[in-house]
mmCIF file of C-alpha atoms and ligand atoms in Angstrom:
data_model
loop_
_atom_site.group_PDB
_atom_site.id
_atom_site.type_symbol
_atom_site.label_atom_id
_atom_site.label_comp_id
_atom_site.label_asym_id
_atom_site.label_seq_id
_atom_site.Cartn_x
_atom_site.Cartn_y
_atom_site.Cartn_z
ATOM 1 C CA UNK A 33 -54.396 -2.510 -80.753
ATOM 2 C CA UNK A 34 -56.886 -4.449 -78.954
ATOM 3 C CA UNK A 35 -55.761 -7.715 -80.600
ATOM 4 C CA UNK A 36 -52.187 -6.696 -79.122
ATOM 5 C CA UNK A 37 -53.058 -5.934 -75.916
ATOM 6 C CA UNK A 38 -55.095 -9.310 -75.810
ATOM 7 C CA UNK A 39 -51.919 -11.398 -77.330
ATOM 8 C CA UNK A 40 -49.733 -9.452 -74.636
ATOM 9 C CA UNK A 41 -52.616 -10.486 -71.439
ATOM 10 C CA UNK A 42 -52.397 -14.122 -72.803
ATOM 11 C CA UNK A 43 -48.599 -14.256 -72.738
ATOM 12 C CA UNK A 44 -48.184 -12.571 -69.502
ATOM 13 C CA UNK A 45 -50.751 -15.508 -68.329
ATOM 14 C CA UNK A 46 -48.772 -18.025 -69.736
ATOM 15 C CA UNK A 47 -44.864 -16.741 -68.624
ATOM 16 C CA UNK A 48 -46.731 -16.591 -65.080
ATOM 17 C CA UNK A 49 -48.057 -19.908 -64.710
ATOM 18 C CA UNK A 50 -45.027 -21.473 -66.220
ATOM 19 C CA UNK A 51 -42.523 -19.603 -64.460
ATOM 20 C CA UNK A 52 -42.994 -21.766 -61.107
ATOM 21 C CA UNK A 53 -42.683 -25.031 -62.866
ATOM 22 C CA UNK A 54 -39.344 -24.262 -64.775
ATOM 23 C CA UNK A 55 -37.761 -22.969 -61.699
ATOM 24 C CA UNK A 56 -38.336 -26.329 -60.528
ATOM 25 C CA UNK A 57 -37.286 -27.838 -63.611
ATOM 26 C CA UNK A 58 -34.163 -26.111 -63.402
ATOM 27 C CA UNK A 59 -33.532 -26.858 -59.558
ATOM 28 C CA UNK A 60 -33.976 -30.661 -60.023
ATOM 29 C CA UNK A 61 -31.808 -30.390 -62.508
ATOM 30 C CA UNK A 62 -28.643 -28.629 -60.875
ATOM 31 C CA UNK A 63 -27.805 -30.820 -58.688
ATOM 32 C CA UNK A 64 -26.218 -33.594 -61.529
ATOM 33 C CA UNK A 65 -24.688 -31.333 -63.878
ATOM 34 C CA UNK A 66 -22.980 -29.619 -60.855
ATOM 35 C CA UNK A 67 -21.549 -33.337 -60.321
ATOM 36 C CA UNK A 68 -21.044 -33.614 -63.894
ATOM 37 C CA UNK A 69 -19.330 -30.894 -64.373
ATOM 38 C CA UNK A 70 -16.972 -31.375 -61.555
ATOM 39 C CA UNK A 71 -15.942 -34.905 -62.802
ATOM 40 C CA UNK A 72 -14.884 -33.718 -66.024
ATOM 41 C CA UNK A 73 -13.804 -30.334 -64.919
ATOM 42 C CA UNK A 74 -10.312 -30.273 -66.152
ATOM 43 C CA UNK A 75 -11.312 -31.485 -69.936
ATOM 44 C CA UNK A 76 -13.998 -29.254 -69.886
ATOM 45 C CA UNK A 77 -12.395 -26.065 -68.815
ATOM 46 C CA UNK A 78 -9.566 -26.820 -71.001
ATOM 47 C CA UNK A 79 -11.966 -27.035 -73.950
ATOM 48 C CA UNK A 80 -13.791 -23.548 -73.079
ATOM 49 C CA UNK A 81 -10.177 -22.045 -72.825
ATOM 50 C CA UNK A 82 -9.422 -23.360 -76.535
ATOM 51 C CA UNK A 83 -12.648 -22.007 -77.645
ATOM 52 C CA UNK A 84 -12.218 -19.159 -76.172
ATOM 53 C CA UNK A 85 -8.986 -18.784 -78.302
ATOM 54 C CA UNK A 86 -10.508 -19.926 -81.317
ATOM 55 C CA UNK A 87 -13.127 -17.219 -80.462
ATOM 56 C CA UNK A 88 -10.693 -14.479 -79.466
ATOM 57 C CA UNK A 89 -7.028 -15.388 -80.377
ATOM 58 C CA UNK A 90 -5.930 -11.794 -78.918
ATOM 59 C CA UNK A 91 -6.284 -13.108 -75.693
ATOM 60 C CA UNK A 92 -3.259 -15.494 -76.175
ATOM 61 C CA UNK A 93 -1.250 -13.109 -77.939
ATOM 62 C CA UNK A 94 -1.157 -10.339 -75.835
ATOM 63 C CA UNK A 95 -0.005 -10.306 -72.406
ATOM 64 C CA UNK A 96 -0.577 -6.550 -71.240
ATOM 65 C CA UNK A 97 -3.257 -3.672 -71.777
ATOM 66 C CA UNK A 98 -1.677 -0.651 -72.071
ATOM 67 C CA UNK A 99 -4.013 2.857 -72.310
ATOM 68 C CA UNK A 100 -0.882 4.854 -72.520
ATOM 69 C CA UNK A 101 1.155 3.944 -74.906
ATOM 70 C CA UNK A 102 0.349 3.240 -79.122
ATOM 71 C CA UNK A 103 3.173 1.500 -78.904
ATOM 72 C CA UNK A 104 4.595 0.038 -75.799
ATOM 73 C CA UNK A 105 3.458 -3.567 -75.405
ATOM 74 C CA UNK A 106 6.404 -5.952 -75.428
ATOM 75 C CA UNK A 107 4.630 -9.004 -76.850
ATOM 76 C CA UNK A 108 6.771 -12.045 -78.643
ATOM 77 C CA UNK A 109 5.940 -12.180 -81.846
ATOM 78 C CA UNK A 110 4.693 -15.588 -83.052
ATOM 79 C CA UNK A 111 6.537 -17.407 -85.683
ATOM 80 C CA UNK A 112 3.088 -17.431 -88.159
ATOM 81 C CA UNK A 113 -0.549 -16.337 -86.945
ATOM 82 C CA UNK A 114 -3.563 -16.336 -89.208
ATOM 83 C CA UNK A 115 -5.625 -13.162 -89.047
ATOM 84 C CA UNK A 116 -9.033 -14.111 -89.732
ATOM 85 C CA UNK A 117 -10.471 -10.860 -92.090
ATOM 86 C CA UNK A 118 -13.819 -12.325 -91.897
ATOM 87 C CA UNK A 119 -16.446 -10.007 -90.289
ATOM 88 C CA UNK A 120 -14.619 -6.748 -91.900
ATOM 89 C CA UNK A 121 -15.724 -3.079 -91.998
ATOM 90 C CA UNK A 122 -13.909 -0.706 -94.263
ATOM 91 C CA UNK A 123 -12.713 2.320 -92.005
ATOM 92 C CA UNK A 124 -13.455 4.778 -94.622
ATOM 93 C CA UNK A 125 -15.584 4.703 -97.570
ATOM 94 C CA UNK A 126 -12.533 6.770 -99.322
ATOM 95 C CA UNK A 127 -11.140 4.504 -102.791
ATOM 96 C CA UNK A 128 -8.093 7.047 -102.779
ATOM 97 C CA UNK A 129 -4.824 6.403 -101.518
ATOM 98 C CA UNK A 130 -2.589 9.422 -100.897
ATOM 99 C CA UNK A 131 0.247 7.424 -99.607
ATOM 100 C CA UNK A 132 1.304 3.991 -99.633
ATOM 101 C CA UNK A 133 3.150 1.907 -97.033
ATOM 102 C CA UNK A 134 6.860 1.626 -96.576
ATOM 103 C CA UNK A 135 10.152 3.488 -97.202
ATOM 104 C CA UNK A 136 9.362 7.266 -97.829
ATOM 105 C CA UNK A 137 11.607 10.522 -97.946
ATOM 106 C CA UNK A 138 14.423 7.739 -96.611
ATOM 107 C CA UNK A 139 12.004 6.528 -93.634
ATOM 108 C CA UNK A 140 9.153 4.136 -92.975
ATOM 109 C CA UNK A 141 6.017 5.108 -93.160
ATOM 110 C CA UNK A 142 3.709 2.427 -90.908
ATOM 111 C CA UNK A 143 0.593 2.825 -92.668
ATOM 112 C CA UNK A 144 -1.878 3.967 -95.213
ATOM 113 C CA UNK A 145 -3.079 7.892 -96.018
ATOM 114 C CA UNK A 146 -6.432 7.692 -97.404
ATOM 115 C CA UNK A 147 -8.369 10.987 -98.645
ATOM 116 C CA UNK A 148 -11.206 11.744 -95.996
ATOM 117 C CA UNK A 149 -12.262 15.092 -95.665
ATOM 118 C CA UNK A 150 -12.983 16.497 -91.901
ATOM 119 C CA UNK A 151 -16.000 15.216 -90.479
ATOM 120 C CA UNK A 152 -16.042 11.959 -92.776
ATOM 121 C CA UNK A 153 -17.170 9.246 -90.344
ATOM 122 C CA UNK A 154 -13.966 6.575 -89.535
ATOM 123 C CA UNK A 155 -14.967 3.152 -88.816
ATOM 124 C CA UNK A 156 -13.832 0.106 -86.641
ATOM 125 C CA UNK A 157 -12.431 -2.608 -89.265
ATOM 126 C CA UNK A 158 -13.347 -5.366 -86.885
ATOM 127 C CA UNK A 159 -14.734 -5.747 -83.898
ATOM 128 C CA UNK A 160 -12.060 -5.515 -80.512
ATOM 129 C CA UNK A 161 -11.786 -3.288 -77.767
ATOM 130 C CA UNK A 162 -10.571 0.223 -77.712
ATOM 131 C CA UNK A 163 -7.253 0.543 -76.251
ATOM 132 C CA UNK A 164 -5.754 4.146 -77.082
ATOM 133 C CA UNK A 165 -7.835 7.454 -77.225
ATOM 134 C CA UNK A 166 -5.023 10.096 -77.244
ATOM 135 C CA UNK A 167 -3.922 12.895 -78.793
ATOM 136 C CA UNK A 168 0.102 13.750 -80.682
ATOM 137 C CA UNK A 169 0.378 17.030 -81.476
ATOM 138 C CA UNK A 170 3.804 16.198 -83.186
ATOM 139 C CA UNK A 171 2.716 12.788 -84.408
ATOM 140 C CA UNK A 172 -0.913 10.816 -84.885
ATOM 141 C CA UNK A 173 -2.988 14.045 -83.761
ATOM 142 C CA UNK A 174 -5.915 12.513 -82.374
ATOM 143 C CA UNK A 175 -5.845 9.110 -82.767
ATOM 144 C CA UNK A 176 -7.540 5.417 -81.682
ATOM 145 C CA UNK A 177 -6.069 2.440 -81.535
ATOM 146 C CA UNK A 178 -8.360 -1.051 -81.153
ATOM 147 C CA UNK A 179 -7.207 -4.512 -80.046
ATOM 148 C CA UNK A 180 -9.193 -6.681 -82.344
ATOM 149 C CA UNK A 181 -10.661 -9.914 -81.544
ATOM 150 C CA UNK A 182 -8.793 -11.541 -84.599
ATOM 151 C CA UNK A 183 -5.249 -10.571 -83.054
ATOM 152 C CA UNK A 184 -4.575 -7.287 -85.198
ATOM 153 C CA UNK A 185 -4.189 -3.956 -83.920
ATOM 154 C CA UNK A 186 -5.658 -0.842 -85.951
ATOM 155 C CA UNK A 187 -4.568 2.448 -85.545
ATOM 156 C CA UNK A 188 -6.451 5.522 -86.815
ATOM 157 C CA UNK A 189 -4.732 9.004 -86.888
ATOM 158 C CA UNK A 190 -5.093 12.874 -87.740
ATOM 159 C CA UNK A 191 -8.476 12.735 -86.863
ATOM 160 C CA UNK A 192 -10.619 15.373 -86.303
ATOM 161 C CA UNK A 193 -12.634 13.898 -83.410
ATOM 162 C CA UNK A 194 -12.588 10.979 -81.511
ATOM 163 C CA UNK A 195 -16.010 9.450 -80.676
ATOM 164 C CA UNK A 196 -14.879 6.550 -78.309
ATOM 165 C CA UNK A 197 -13.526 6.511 -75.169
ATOM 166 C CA UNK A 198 -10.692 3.787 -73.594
ATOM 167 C CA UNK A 199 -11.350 0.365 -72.749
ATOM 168 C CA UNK A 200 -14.966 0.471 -75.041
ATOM 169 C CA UNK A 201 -16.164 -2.446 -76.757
ATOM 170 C CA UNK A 202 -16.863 -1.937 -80.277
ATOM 171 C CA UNK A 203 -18.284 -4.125 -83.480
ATOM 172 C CA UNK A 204 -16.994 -3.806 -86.392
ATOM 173 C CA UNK A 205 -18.382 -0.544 -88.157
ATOM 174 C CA UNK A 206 -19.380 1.121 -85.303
ATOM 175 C CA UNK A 207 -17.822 4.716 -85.842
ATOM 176 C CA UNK A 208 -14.859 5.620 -83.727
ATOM 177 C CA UNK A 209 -13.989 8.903 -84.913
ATOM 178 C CA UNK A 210 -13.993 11.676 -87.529
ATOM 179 C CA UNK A 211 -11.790 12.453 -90.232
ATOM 180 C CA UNK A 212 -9.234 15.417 -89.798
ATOM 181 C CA UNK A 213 -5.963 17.301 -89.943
ATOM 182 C CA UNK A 214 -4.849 17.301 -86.567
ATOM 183 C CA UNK A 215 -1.331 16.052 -85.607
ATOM 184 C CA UNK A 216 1.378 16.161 -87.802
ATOM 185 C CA UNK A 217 -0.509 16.373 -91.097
ATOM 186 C CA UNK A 218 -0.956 18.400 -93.809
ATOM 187 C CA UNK A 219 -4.381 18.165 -95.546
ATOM 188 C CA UNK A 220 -7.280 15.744 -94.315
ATOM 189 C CA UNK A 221 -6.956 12.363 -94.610
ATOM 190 C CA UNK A 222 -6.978 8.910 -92.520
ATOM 191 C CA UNK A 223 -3.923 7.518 -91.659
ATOM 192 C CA UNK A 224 -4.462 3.440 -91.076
ATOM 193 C CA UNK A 225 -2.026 1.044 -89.889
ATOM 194 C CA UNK A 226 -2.679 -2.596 -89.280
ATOM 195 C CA UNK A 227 0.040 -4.232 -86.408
ATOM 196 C CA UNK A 228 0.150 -7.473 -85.020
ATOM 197 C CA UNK A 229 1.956 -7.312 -82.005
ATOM 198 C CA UNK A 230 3.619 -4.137 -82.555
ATOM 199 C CA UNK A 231 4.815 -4.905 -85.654
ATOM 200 C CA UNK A 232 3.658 -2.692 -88.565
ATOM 201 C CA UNK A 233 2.326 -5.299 -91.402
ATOM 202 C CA UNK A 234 1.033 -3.291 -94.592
ATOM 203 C CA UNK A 235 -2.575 -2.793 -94.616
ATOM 204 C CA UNK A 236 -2.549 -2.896 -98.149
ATOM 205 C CA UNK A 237 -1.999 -7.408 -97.739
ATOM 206 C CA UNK A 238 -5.370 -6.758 -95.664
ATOM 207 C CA UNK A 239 -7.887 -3.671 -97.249
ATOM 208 C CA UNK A 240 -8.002 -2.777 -100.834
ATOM 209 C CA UNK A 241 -9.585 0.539 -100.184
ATOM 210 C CA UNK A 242 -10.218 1.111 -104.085
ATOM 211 C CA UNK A 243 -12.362 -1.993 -104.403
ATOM 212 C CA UNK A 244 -13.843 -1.535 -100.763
ATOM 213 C CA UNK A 245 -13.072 -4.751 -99.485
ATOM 214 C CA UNK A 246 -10.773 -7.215 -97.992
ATOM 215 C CA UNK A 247 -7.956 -9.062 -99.673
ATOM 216 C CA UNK A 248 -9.082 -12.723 -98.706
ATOM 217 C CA UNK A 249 -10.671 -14.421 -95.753
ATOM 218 C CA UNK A 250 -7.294 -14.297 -94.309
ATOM 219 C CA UNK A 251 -4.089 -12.661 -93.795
ATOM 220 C CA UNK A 252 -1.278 -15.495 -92.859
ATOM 221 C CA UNK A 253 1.247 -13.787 -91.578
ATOM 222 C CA UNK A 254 5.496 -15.224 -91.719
ATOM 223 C CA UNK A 255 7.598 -14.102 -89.139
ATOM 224 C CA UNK A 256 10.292 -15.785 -91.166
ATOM 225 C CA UNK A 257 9.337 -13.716 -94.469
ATOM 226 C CA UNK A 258 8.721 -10.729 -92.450
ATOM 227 C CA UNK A 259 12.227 -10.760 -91.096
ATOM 228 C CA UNK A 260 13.892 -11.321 -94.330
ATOM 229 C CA UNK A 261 11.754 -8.512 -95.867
ATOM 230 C CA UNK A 262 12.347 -5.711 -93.135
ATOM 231 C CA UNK A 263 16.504 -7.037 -93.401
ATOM 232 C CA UNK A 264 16.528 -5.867 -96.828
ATOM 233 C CA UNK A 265 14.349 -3.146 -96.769
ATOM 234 C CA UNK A 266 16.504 -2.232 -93.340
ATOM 235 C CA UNK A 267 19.993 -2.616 -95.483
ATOM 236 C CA UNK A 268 18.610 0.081 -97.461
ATOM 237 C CA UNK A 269 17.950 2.208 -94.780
ATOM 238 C CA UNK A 270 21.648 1.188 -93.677
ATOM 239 C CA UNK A 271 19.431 0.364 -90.095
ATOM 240 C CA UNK A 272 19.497 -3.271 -89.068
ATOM 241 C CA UNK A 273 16.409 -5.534 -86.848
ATOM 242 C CA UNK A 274 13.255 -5.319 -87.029
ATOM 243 C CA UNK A 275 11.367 -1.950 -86.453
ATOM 244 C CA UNK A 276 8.775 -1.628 -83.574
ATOM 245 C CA UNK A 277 8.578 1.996 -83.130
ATOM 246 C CA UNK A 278 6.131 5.245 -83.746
ATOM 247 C CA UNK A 279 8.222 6.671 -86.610
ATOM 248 C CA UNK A 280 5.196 7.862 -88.251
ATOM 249 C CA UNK A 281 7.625 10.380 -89.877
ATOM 250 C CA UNK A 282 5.982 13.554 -91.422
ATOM 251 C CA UNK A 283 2.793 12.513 -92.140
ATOM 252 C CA UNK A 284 2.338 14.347 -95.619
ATOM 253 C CA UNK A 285 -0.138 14.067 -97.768
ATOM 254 C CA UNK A 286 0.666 14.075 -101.639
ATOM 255 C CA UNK A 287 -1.408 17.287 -102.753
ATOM 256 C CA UNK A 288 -0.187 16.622 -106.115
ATOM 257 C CA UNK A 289 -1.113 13.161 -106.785
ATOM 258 C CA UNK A 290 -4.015 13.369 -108.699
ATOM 259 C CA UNK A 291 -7.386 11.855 -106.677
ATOM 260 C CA UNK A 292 -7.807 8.767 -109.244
ATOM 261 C CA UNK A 293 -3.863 7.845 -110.022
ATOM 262 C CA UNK A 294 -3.119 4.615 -108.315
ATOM 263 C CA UNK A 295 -0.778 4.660 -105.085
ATOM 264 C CA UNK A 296 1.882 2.258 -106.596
ATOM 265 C CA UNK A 297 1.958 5.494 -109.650
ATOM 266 C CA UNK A 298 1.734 8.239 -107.115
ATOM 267 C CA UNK A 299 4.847 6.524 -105.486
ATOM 268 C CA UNK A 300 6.877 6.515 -109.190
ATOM 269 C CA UNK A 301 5.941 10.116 -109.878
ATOM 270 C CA UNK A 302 5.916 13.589 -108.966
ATOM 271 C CA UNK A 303 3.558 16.105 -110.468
ATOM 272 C CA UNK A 304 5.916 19.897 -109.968
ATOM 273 C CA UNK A 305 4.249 22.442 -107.852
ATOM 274 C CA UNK A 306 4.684 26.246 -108.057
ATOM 275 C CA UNK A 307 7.530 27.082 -106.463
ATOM 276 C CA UNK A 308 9.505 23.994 -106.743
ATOM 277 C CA UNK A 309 13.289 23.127 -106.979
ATOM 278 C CA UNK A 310 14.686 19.929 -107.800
ATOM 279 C CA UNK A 311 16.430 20.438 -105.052
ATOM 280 C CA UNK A 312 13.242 20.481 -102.958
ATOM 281 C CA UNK A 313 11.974 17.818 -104.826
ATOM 282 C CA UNK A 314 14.804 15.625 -104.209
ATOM 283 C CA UNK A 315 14.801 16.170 -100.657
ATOM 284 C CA UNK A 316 11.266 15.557 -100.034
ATOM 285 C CA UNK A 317 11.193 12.050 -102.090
ATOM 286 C CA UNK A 318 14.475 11.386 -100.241
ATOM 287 C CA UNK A 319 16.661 11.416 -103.497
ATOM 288 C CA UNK A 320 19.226 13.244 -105.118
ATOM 289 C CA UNK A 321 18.889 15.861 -107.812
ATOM 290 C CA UNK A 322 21.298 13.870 -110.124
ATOM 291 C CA UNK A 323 18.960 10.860 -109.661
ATOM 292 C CA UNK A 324 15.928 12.956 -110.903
ATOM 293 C CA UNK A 325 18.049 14.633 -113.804
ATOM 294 C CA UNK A 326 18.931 11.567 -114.818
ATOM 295 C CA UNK A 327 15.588 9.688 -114.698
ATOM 296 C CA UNK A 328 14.024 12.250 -116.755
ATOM 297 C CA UNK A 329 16.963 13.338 -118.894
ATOM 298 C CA UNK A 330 16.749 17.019 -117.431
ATOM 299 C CA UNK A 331 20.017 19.727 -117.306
ATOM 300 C CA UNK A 332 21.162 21.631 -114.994
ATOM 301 C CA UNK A 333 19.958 24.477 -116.082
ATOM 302 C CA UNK A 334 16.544 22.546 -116.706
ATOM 303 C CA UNK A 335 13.850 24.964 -115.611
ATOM 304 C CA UNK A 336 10.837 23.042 -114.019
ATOM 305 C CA UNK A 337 6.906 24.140 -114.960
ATOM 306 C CA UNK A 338 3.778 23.295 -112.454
ATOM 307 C CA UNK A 339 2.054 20.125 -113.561
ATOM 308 C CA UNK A 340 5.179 18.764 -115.339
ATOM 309 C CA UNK A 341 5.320 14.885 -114.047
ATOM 310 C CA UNK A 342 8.868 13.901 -113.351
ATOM 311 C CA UNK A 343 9.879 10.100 -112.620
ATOM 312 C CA UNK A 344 11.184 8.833 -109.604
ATOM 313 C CA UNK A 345 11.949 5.085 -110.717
HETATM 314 ZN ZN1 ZN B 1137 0.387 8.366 -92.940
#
């Protein structure tokens, strides 16, 4: 204690008598790199303005800041952009996807599901600033979206709480909400969806939840590739262009899918529930009945049992 308070004394001593000279120090030297400065000024501030793009490449991307809307910015979509996914937190520490990304029950579904239960702590994936804190009682629930620094956009719905508030800096795991049911969900569970510019890219090319980390050091991402991907997923949907919009559809999760099957298997099968038609079937997994009969060689007058696993592809 005594040896602290002495080391303290003698560096209080020291920052004093010092102090006046460096003020000095720093006074003499203004004067030239003011001049300095102003004879290079245009290089220079051009260079802080690319490394400050380098550093933040959101900045150029975006052109508004919206608090309102999830899902109103207007922003041209560059024709590639490299999303740096170094610096990544996992939002949950869930491994279990409940529903994967794309066409489901004949619409798109813009993100992940992963199993959280309520009151699981949800993470930031990287750092950014928090742009939505809202709640959709017919949609997301209570939800968060983040502007990151690396460009992306994360969105974070059903949850249960929401521990940010608008416009709040945040590093990458700091917590941002808690998991939940709210919104248009049924069961717990984190819905995730990674944009850039509006545009719903599969977080699945980013996260691997089941192996807790990221895909590579980067995401590249095609507009060209993109386009020709959405046209044919679009042509199935008998919808053409590019899709922008909420359309988080009915945010299900798969109660049946067994907690360890993979997503890409929960997607190909259906484990029967009590109380289950083929008809119901069918019309939740957006087929027909005829497509299921014939898939797994059933009859008409096929009677379904709980637990029987019934292909959809
Ligand atoms: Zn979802």
């Amino acid at each position: 204690m005594i040896q602290k308070i002495k080391t303290f004394a003698l560096l209080a001593m020291i920052s004093m008598s010092s102090l006046p000279m460096m003020g000095q120090d720093l006074l003499a030297h203004q004067a030239p790199v003011d001049r300095r400065m102003k004879a290079v000024d245009s290089v220079a501030l051009q260079r802080l303005i690319d490394f400050d793009n380098l550093e933040n490449p959101s900045a150029d991307l975006y052109e508004d800041w919206d608090n309102m809307h999830a899902h109103s910015h207007v922003t041209v979509l560059p024709d590639s952009f490299r999303i740096s996914l170094k610096n990544f937190c996992m939002p949950t520490t869930s491994r279990v996807l409940t529903s994967n990304f794309g066409a489901r029950w004949g619409r798109q579904h813009k993100g992940l599901d992963i199993k959280v239960y309520i009151g699981d702590t949800i993470r930031a994936a990287f750092a950014g600033k928090v742009r939505v804190v809202r709640y959709e009682g017919r949609g997301y629930g209570k939800y968060v979206v983040i502007r990151h620094d690396n460009g992306l956009e994360t969105y974070y719905a059903h949850m249960s709480k929401q521990l940010v508030v608008e416009d709040q800096e945040v590093r990458a795991g700091d917590p941002i909400g808690l998991g939940g049911n709210t919104g248009r969900s049924t069961g717990s569970h984190l819905h995730f969806e990674t944009r850039l510019c509006g545009v719903a890219l599969n977080p699945a090319l980013m996260f691997d939840f089941r192996n807790q980390d990221v895909v590579d050091d980067y995401y590249v991402f095609h507009k060209s590739s993109y386009q020709r991907e959405s046209a044919v997923a679009n042509r199935l949907r008998g919808v053409s262009g590019m899709s922008f919009g909420n359309d988080l559809d009915e945010d299900v999760e798969l109660a049946t899918a067994a907690p360890e099957a993979s997503y890409v298997q929960e997607s190909r099968f259906h484990k029967v529930k009590r109380g289950e038609t083929l008809y119901s079937i069918a019309h939740k997994r957006g087929t027909t009945v005829d497509a299921i009969m014939k898939l797994n060689h059933l009859k008409k007058n096929s009677k379904l049992r709980p637990g029987q696993i019934l292909k959809f592809n």
